């Protein structure tokens, strides 16, 4: 009976222990801006300024530039709408050489002209407008001075090559309206914390039975009275 009572006490203690519930994290995820084709309420308007920078250096030195050649630029600053990123900094931009002239005789300087075509952001191609250019220093003054002393020297005097260095700033503008949608916040999947395992109360072993007392005679056998 003592063993059964102890087991019942352990079961009741486990049943009465406070339950441990799984803890669930429900922090909302930040919305992400997505460029959409359909017009909507969130729009980057055509004409918005987009700061760029050159991703490669250009020069007329070496006479390698050609009209129609594609050149690489990138977005210099993140473009946002309502606090959300739409065009990340570093997004690739493509430009095109529209005019190039190498330096030449009679003090002719080099020249580079180009235009901005588009930027790629979030898997979309967005049209841009803008231009970049550089002109070398002409050698006109040198030609005039050379002719005054040695006429033939004016023929071989050249200007300098045009150069646009890596990282040079370029200003572009959106050439179209860009509609933007913001994804709804998605709560992460709940993560359940491991439930506490109740500790069973050890059963109490029954007390050992007390051995029965052995009856002993209180009479001295030597005092027994014998009768015939």
PDB file of C-alpha atoms in Angstrom:
ATOM      1  CA  UNK A   1       0.000   0.000   0.000  1.00  0.00           C
ATOM      2  CA  UNK A   2       2.847   2.368   0.798  1.00  0.00           C
ATOM      3  CA  UNK A   3       4.360   1.662  -2.646  1.00  0.00           C
ATOM      4  CA  UNK A   4       1.043   2.398  -4.438  1.00  0.00           C
ATOM      5  CA  UNK A   5       0.565   5.591  -2.438  1.00  0.00           C
ATOM      6  CA  UNK A   6       4.052   6.816  -3.358  1.00  0.00           C
ATOM      7  CA  UNK A   7       3.431   6.168  -7.066  1.00  0.00           C
ATOM      8  CA  UNK A   8       0.132   8.091  -6.908  1.00  0.00           C
ATOM      9  CA  UNK A   9       1.904  11.031  -5.264  1.00  0.00           C
ATOM     10  CA  UNK A  10       4.477  11.120  -8.126  1.00  0.00           C
ATOM     11  CA  UNK A  11       1.742  11.065 -10.809  1.00  0.00           C
ATOM     12  CA  UNK A  12      -0.208  13.870  -9.106  1.00  0.00           C
ATOM     13  CA  UNK A  13       2.957  15.986  -8.771  1.00  0.00           C
ATOM     14  CA  UNK A  14       3.658  15.662 -12.512  1.00  0.00           C
ATOM     15  CA  UNK A  15       0.059  16.537 -13.410  1.00  0.00           C
ATOM     16  CA  UNK A  16       0.065  19.623 -11.192  1.00  0.00           C
ATOM     17  CA  UNK A  17       3.422  20.958 -12.502  1.00  0.00           C
ATOM     18  CA  UNK A  18       3.060  24.158 -14.647  1.00  0.00           C
ATOM     19  CA  UNK A  19       2.959  23.476 -18.406  1.00  0.00           C
ATOM     20  CA  UNK A  20       5.802  24.825 -20.549  1.00  0.00           C
ATOM     21  CA  UNK A  21       4.566  26.298 -23.846  1.00  0.00           C
ATOM     22  CA  UNK A  22       6.676  26.697 -26.995  1.00  0.00           C
ATOM     23  CA  UNK A  23       7.961  30.256 -27.515  1.00  0.00           C
ATOM     24  CA  UNK A  24       7.161  31.664 -30.988  1.00  0.00           C
ATOM     25  CA  UNK A  25       9.068  34.557 -32.585  1.00  0.00           C
ATOM     26  CA  UNK A  26       6.806  36.734 -34.766  1.00  0.00           C
ATOM     27  CA  UNK A  27       9.037  39.713 -35.663  1.00  0.00           C
ATOM     28  CA  UNK A  28       7.754  41.117 -39.005  1.00  0.00           C
ATOM     29  CA  UNK A  29      10.108  41.028 -41.991  1.00  0.00           C
ATOM     30  CA  UNK A  30      11.032  44.308 -43.684  1.00  0.00           C
ATOM     31  CA  UNK A  31       9.116  44.976 -46.940  1.00  0.00           C
ATOM     32  CA  UNK A  32      11.040  44.693 -50.180  1.00  0.00           C
ATOM     33  CA  UNK A  33      10.513  47.049 -53.113  1.00  0.00           C
ATOM     34  CA  UNK A  34       9.817  45.343 -56.444  1.00  0.00           C
ATOM     35  CA  UNK A  35       9.688  47.027 -59.841  1.00  0.00           C
ATOM     36  CA  UNK A  36       6.382  46.176 -61.558  1.00  0.00           C
ATOM     37  CA  UNK A  37       5.141  46.702 -65.097  1.00  0.00           C
ATOM     38  CA  UNK A  38       1.661  47.946 -64.225  1.00  0.00           C
ATOM     39  CA  UNK A  39       1.350  51.585 -63.090  1.00  0.00           C
ATOM     40  CA  UNK A  40       0.540  52.096 -59.439  1.00  0.00           C
ATOM     41  CA  UNK A  41       0.628  54.602 -56.633  1.00  0.00           C
ATOM     42  CA  UNK A  42       4.380  54.247 -55.973  1.00  0.00           C
ATOM     43  CA  UNK A  43       6.236  55.670 -58.969  1.00  0.00           C
ATOM     44  CA  UNK A  44       9.714  57.018 -59.674  1.00  0.00           C
ATOM     45  CA  UNK A  45       9.002  59.743 -62.204  1.00  0.00           C
ATOM     46  CA  UNK A  46      10.838  60.260 -65.482  1.00  0.00           C
ATOM     47  CA  UNK A  47      13.426  62.991 -65.143  1.00  0.00           C
ATOM     48  CA  UNK A  48      14.568  61.920 -61.678  1.00  0.00           C
ATOM     49  CA  UNK A  49      18.322  62.425 -61.271  1.00  0.00           C
ATOM     50  CA  UNK A  50      20.428  59.258 -60.939  1.00  0.00           C
ATOM     51  CA  UNK A  51      24.078  59.749 -59.865  1.00  0.00           C
ATOM     52  CA  UNK A  52      26.506  57.433 -61.657  1.00  0.00           C
ATOM     53  CA  UNK A  53      30.228  56.800 -61.820  1.00  0.00           C
ATOM     54  CA  UNK A  54      32.500  55.230 -64.402  1.00  0.00           C
ATOM     55  CA  UNK A  55      33.246  51.521 -63.940  1.00  0.00           C
ATOM     56  CA  UNK A  56      36.063  51.675 -66.476  1.00  0.00           C
ATOM     57  CA  UNK A  57      38.541  54.304 -67.642  1.00  0.00           C
ATOM     58  CA  UNK A  58      38.277  55.701 -71.173  1.00  0.00           C
ATOM     59  CA  UNK A  59      40.992  57.351 -73.240  1.00  0.00           C
ATOM     60  CA  UNK A  60      41.715  58.153 -76.855  1.00  0.00           C
ATOM     61  CA  UNK A  61      45.333  57.241 -76.298  1.00  0.00           C
ATOM     62  CA  UNK A  62      46.107  54.136 -78.292  1.00  0.00           C
ATOM     63  CA  UNK A  63      43.228  54.844 -80.712  1.00  0.00           C
ATOM     64  CA  UNK A  64      41.144  51.922 -79.446  1.00  0.00           C
ATOM     65  CA  UNK A  65      37.790  53.644 -78.837  1.00  0.00           C
ATOM     66  CA  UNK A  66      35.144  53.319 -81.563  1.00  0.00           C
ATOM     67  CA  UNK A  67      31.753  54.921 -82.182  1.00  0.00           C
ATOM     68  CA  UNK A  68      28.997  52.575 -80.951  1.00  0.00           C
ATOM     69  CA  UNK A  69      31.277  50.878 -78.418  1.00  0.00           C
ATOM     70  CA  UNK A  70      29.474  49.971 -75.155  1.00  0.00           C
ATOM     71  CA  UNK A  71      31.024  51.152 -71.884  1.00  0.00           C
ATOM     72  CA  UNK A  72      30.225  50.288 -68.265  1.00  0.00           C
ATOM     73  CA  UNK A  73      29.127  52.582 -65.449  1.00  0.00           C
ATOM     74  CA  UNK A  74      27.319  51.977 -62.145  1.00  0.00           C
ATOM     75  CA  UNK A  75      24.831  53.690 -59.843  1.00  0.00           C
ATOM     76  CA  UNK A  76      26.773  55.764 -57.313  1.00  0.00           C
ATOM     77  CA  UNK A  77      24.028  56.180 -54.673  1.00  0.00           C
ATOM     78  CA  UNK A  78      21.054  54.036 -53.661  1.00  0.00           C
ATOM     79  CA  UNK A  79      17.735  55.263 -55.083  1.00  0.00           C
ATOM     80  CA  UNK A  80      14.847  54.871 -52.631  1.00  0.00           C
ATOM     81  CA  UNK A  81      11.100  55.449 -52.562  1.00  0.00           C
ATOM     82  CA  UNK A  82       9.187  55.786 -49.293  1.00  0.00           C
ATOM     83  CA  UNK A  83      12.261  54.592 -47.429  1.00  0.00           C
ATOM     84  CA  UNK A  84      12.596  51.406 -49.487  1.00  0.00           C
ATOM     85  CA  UNK A  85      15.447  50.613 -51.894  1.00  0.00           C
ATOM     86  CA  UNK A  86      14.419  50.524 -55.557  1.00  0.00           C
ATOM     87  CA  UNK A  87      17.744  50.880 -57.418  1.00  0.00           C
ATOM     88  CA  UNK A  88      20.680  49.719 -55.244  1.00  0.00           C
ATOM     89  CA  UNK A  89      24.039  51.445 -55.374  1.00  0.00           C
ATOM     90  CA  UNK A  90      26.374  49.510 -57.653  1.00  0.00           C
ATOM     91  CA  UNK A  91      23.635  48.510 -60.117  1.00  0.00           C
ATOM     92  CA  UNK A  92      25.253  48.145 -63.579  1.00  0.00           C
ATOM     93  CA  UNK A  93      24.670  50.894 -66.136  1.00  0.00           C
ATOM     94  CA  UNK A  94      25.410  50.688 -69.853  1.00  0.00           C
ATOM     95  CA  UNK A  95      26.576  53.609 -71.969  1.00  0.00           C
ATOM     96  CA  UNK A  96      27.634  54.043 -75.583  1.00  0.00           C
ATOM     97  CA  UNK A  97      30.360  56.014 -77.361  1.00  0.00           C
ATOM     98  CA  UNK A  98      28.742  58.492 -79.776  1.00  0.00           C
ATOM     99  CA  UNK A  99      31.812  60.389 -80.967  1.00  0.00           C
ATOM    100  CA  UNK A 100      35.546  59.887 -80.646  1.00  0.00           C
ATOM    101  CA  UNK A 101      38.511  61.730 -82.108  1.00  0.00           C
ATOM    102  CA  UNK A 102      42.143  60.873 -81.577  1.00  0.00           C
ATOM    103  CA  UNK A 103      44.761  63.564 -81.116  1.00  0.00           C
ATOM    104  CA  UNK A 104      46.570  64.551 -84.296  1.00  0.00           C
ATOM    105  CA  UNK A 105      48.869  66.916 -86.092  1.00  0.00           C
ATOM    106  CA  UNK A 106      48.556  70.695 -86.023  1.00  0.00           C
ATOM    107  CA  UNK A 107      47.682  70.630 -82.336  1.00  0.00           C
ATOM    108  CA  UNK A 108      44.476  68.595 -82.692  1.00  0.00           C
ATOM    109  CA  UNK A 109      43.315  67.252 -79.303  1.00  0.00           C
ATOM    110  CA  UNK A 110      41.484  64.017 -78.549  1.00  0.00           C
ATOM    111  CA  UNK A 111      37.753  63.963 -77.812  1.00  0.00           C
ATOM    112  CA  UNK A 112      35.280  61.483 -76.272  1.00  0.00           C
ATOM    113  CA  UNK A 113      31.476  61.818 -76.277  1.00  0.00           C
ATOM    114  CA  UNK A 114      29.022  59.246 -75.028  1.00  0.00           C
ATOM    115  CA  UNK A 115      25.459  58.740 -73.847  1.00  0.00           C
ATOM    116  CA  UNK A 116      23.782  56.746 -71.072  1.00  0.00           C
ATOM    117  CA  UNK A 117      21.427  53.968 -72.218  1.00  0.00           C
ATOM    118  CA  UNK A 118      19.970  52.005 -69.296  1.00  0.00           C
ATOM    119  CA  UNK A 119      20.431  50.537 -65.807  1.00  0.00           C
ATOM    120  CA  UNK A 120      19.616  47.013 -64.677  1.00  0.00           C
ATOM    121  CA  UNK A 121      17.984  46.728 -61.240  1.00  0.00           C
ATOM    122  CA  UNK A 122      15.982  43.900 -59.625  1.00  0.00           C
ATOM    123  CA  UNK A 123      15.994  42.000 -62.915  1.00  0.00           C
ATOM    124  CA  UNK A 124      14.560  44.962 -64.857  1.00  0.00           C
ATOM    125  CA  UNK A 125      16.085  47.182 -67.539  1.00  0.00           C
ATOM    126  CA  UNK A 126      15.270  50.857 -66.972  1.00  0.00           C
ATOM    127  CA  UNK A 127      15.940  53.466 -69.653  1.00  0.00           C
ATOM    128  CA  UNK A 128      18.163  56.382 -68.717  1.00  0.00           C
ATOM    129  CA  UNK A 129      19.270  59.537 -70.453  1.00  0.00           C
ATOM    130  CA  UNK A 130      22.431  61.554 -69.964  1.00  0.00           C
ATOM    131  CA  UNK A 131      25.876  62.048 -71.445  1.00  0.00           C
ATOM    132  CA  UNK A 132      29.571  62.030 -70.640  1.00  0.00           C
ATOM    133  CA  UNK A 133      32.463  63.616 -72.490  1.00  0.00           C
ATOM    134  CA  UNK A 134      36.019  64.858 -72.274  1.00  0.00           C
ATOM    135  CA  UNK A 135      38.302  66.874 -74.505  1.00  0.00           C
ATOM    136  CA  UNK A 136      42.050  66.930 -74.416  1.00  0.00           C
ATOM    137  CA  UNK A 137      44.017  70.167 -74.374  1.00  0.00           C
ATOM    138  CA  UNK A 138      44.523  71.651 -77.817  1.00  0.00           C
ATOM    139  CA  UNK A 139      48.011  72.475 -79.025  1.00  0.00           C
ATOM    140  CA  UNK A 140      47.015  75.627 -80.914  1.00  0.00           C
ATOM    141  CA  UNK A 141      49.316  77.939 -78.974  1.00  0.00           C
ATOM    142  CA  UNK A 142      52.209  75.555 -79.497  1.00  0.00           C
ATOM    143  CA  UNK A 143      51.496  75.356 -83.200  1.00  0.00           C
ATOM    144  CA  UNK A 144      51.496  79.151 -83.610  1.00  0.00           C
ATOM    145  CA  UNK A 145      54.749  79.480 -81.662  1.00  0.00           C
ATOM    146  CA  UNK A 146      56.369  76.678 -83.616  1.00  0.00           C
ATOM    147  CA  UNK A 147      55.394  78.143 -86.976  1.00  0.00           C
ATOM    148  CA  UNK A 148      56.891  81.494 -85.977  1.00  0.00           C
ATOM    149  CA  UNK A 149      60.309  79.883 -85.596  1.00  0.00           C
ATOM    150  CA  UNK A 150      60.300  76.675 -87.662  1.00  0.00           C
ATOM    151  CA  UNK A 151      57.329  76.278 -90.040  1.00  0.00           C
ATOM    152  CA  UNK A 152      57.630  72.490 -90.262  1.00  0.00           C
ATOM    153  CA  UNK A 153      57.412  72.172 -86.450  1.00  0.00           C
ATOM    154  CA  UNK A 154      53.762  73.234 -86.476  1.00  0.00           C
ATOM    155  CA  UNK A 155      52.868  70.164 -88.508  1.00  0.00           C
ATOM    156  CA  UNK A 156      54.210  67.685 -85.985  1.00  0.00           C
ATOM    157  CA  UNK A 157      52.870  69.448 -82.869  1.00  0.00           C
ATOM    158  CA  UNK A 158      49.877  67.558 -81.384  1.00  0.00           C
ATOM    159  CA  UNK A 159      47.329  68.151 -78.658  1.00  0.00           C
ATOM    160  CA  UNK A 160      46.662  65.769 -75.771  1.00  0.00           C
ATOM    161  CA  UNK A 161      44.481  62.670 -75.610  1.00  0.00           C
ATOM    162  CA  UNK A 162      41.020  62.798 -74.011  1.00  0.00           C
ATOM    163  CA  UNK A 163      40.636  60.854 -70.770  1.00  0.00           C
ATOM    164  CA  UNK A 164      37.725  59.908 -68.500  1.00  0.00           C
ATOM    165  CA  UNK A 165      39.157  58.206 -65.389  1.00  0.00           C
ATOM    166  CA  UNK A 166      37.764  55.260 -63.464  1.00  0.00           C
ATOM    167  CA  UNK A 167      35.188  56.448 -60.900  1.00  0.00           C
ATOM    168  CA  UNK A 168      34.560  59.787 -62.645  1.00  0.00           C
ATOM    169  CA  UNK A 169      31.082  61.130 -61.707  1.00  0.00           C
ATOM    170  CA  UNK A 170      28.361  61.159 -64.364  1.00  0.00           C
ATOM    171  CA  UNK A 171      24.799  62.452 -64.020  1.00  0.00           C
ATOM    172  CA  UNK A 172      21.913  60.569 -65.634  1.00  0.00           C
ATOM    173  CA  UNK A 173      18.116  60.867 -65.491  1.00  0.00           C
ATOM    174  CA  UNK A 174      15.239  58.403 -65.631  1.00  0.00           C
ATOM    175  CA  UNK A 175      13.849  58.269 -69.161  1.00  0.00           C
ATOM    176  CA  UNK A 176      10.595  56.587 -68.087  1.00  0.00           C
ATOM    177  CA  UNK A 177       8.251  56.292 -65.116  1.00  0.00           C
ATOM    178  CA  UNK A 178       9.093  53.335 -62.878  1.00  0.00           C
ATOM    179  CA  UNK A 179       6.214  51.790 -60.924  1.00  0.00           C
ATOM    180  CA  UNK A 180       7.149  50.114 -57.650  1.00  0.00           C
ATOM    181  CA  UNK A 181       5.307  47.635 -55.416  1.00  0.00           C
ATOM    182  CA  UNK A 182       6.209  46.870 -51.832  1.00  0.00           C
ATOM    183  CA  UNK A 183       5.890  43.242 -50.742  1.00  0.00           C
ATOM    184  CA  UNK A 184       3.851  42.626 -47.630  1.00  0.00           C
ATOM    185  CA  UNK A 185       5.732  41.704 -44.495  1.00  0.00           C
ATOM    186  CA  UNK A 186       5.953  37.946 -44.068  1.00  0.00           C
ATOM    187  CA  UNK A 187       6.279  36.572 -40.555  1.00  0.00           C
ATOM    188  CA  UNK A 188       8.924  33.879 -40.204  1.00  0.00           C
ATOM    189  CA  UNK A 189       7.879  30.309 -39.476  1.00  0.00           C
ATOM    190  CA  UNK A 190       7.389  29.800 -35.744  1.00  0.00           C
ATOM    191  CA  UNK A 191      10.252  28.088 -33.997  1.00  0.00           C
ATOM    192  CA  UNK A 192       9.118  25.930 -31.100  1.00  0.00           C
ATOM    193  CA  UNK A 193      11.290  25.797 -28.023  1.00  0.00           C
ATOM    194  CA  UNK A 194      11.829  22.304 -26.606  1.00  0.00           C
ATOM    195  CA  UNK A 195       9.288  21.500 -23.906  1.00  0.00           C
ATOM    196  CA  UNK A 196      10.568  20.744 -20.419  1.00  0.00           C
ATOM    197  CA  UNK A 197      10.544  17.064 -19.531  1.00  0.00           C
ATOM    198  CA  UNK A 198       8.850  16.500 -16.156  1.00  0.00           C
ATOM    199  CA  UNK A 199      10.983  14.705 -13.605  1.00  0.00           C
ATOM    200  CA  UNK A 200       9.249  11.688 -12.160  1.00  0.00           C
ATOM    201  CA  UNK A 201       9.207  11.410  -8.376  1.00  0.00           C
ATOM    202  CA  UNK A 202      11.090   8.278  -7.376  1.00  0.00           C
ATOM    203  CA  UNK A 203       8.907   5.635  -5.854  1.00  0.00           C
ATOM    204  CA  UNK A 204       9.508   4.865  -2.222  1.00  0.00           C
ATOM    205  CA  UNK A 205      10.331   1.226  -1.598  1.00  0.00           C
ATOM    206  CA  UNK A 206       7.993  -0.465   0.905  1.00  0.00           C
ATOM    207  CA  UNK A 207       9.348  -0.851   4.388  1.00  0.00           C
ATOM    208  CA  UNK A 208      10.723  -4.262   5.175  1.00  0.00           C
ATOM    209  CA  UNK A 209       8.382  -6.437   7.166  1.00  0.00           C
ATOM    210  CA  UNK A 210       9.285  -6.655  10.836  1.00  0.00           C
ATOM    211  CA  UNK A 211      10.060 -10.258  11.688  1.00  0.00           C
ATOM    212  CA  UNK A 212       7.729 -11.805  14.255  1.00  0.00           C
ATOM    213  CA  UNK A 213       9.118 -11.905  17.758  1.00  0.00           C
ATOM    214  CA  UNK A 214      10.218 -15.358  18.914  1.00  0.00           C
ATOM    215  CA  UNK A 215       8.534 -16.453  22.081  1.00  0.00           C
ATOM    216  CA  UNK A 216      10.928 -17.560  24.786  1.00  0.00           C
ATOM    217  CA  UNK A 217      10.126 -19.408  27.936  1.00  0.00           C
ATOM    218  CA  UNK A 218      10.543 -17.398  31.092  1.00  0.00           C
ATOM    219  CA  UNK A 219      10.537 -20.500  33.262  1.00  0.00           C
ATOM    220  CA  UNK A 220      13.792 -22.113  34.165  1.00  0.00           C
ATOM    221  CA  UNK A 221      13.517 -25.767  33.225  1.00  0.00           C
ATOM    222  CA  UNK A 222      15.392 -26.728  36.292  1.00  0.00           C
ATOM    223  CA  UNK A 223      12.536 -25.407  38.380  1.00  0.00           C
ATOM    224  CA  UNK A 224       9.860 -27.512  36.765  1.00  0.00           C
ATOM    225  CA  UNK A 225       7.970 -29.751  39.195  1.00  0.00           C
ATOM    226  CA  UNK A 226       7.786 -33.309  38.056  1.00  0.00           C
ATOM    227  CA  UNK A 227       4.973 -35.553  39.308  1.00  0.00           C
ATOM    228  CA  UNK A 228       4.982 -39.269  39.391  1.00  0.00           C
TER     229      UNK A 228
END
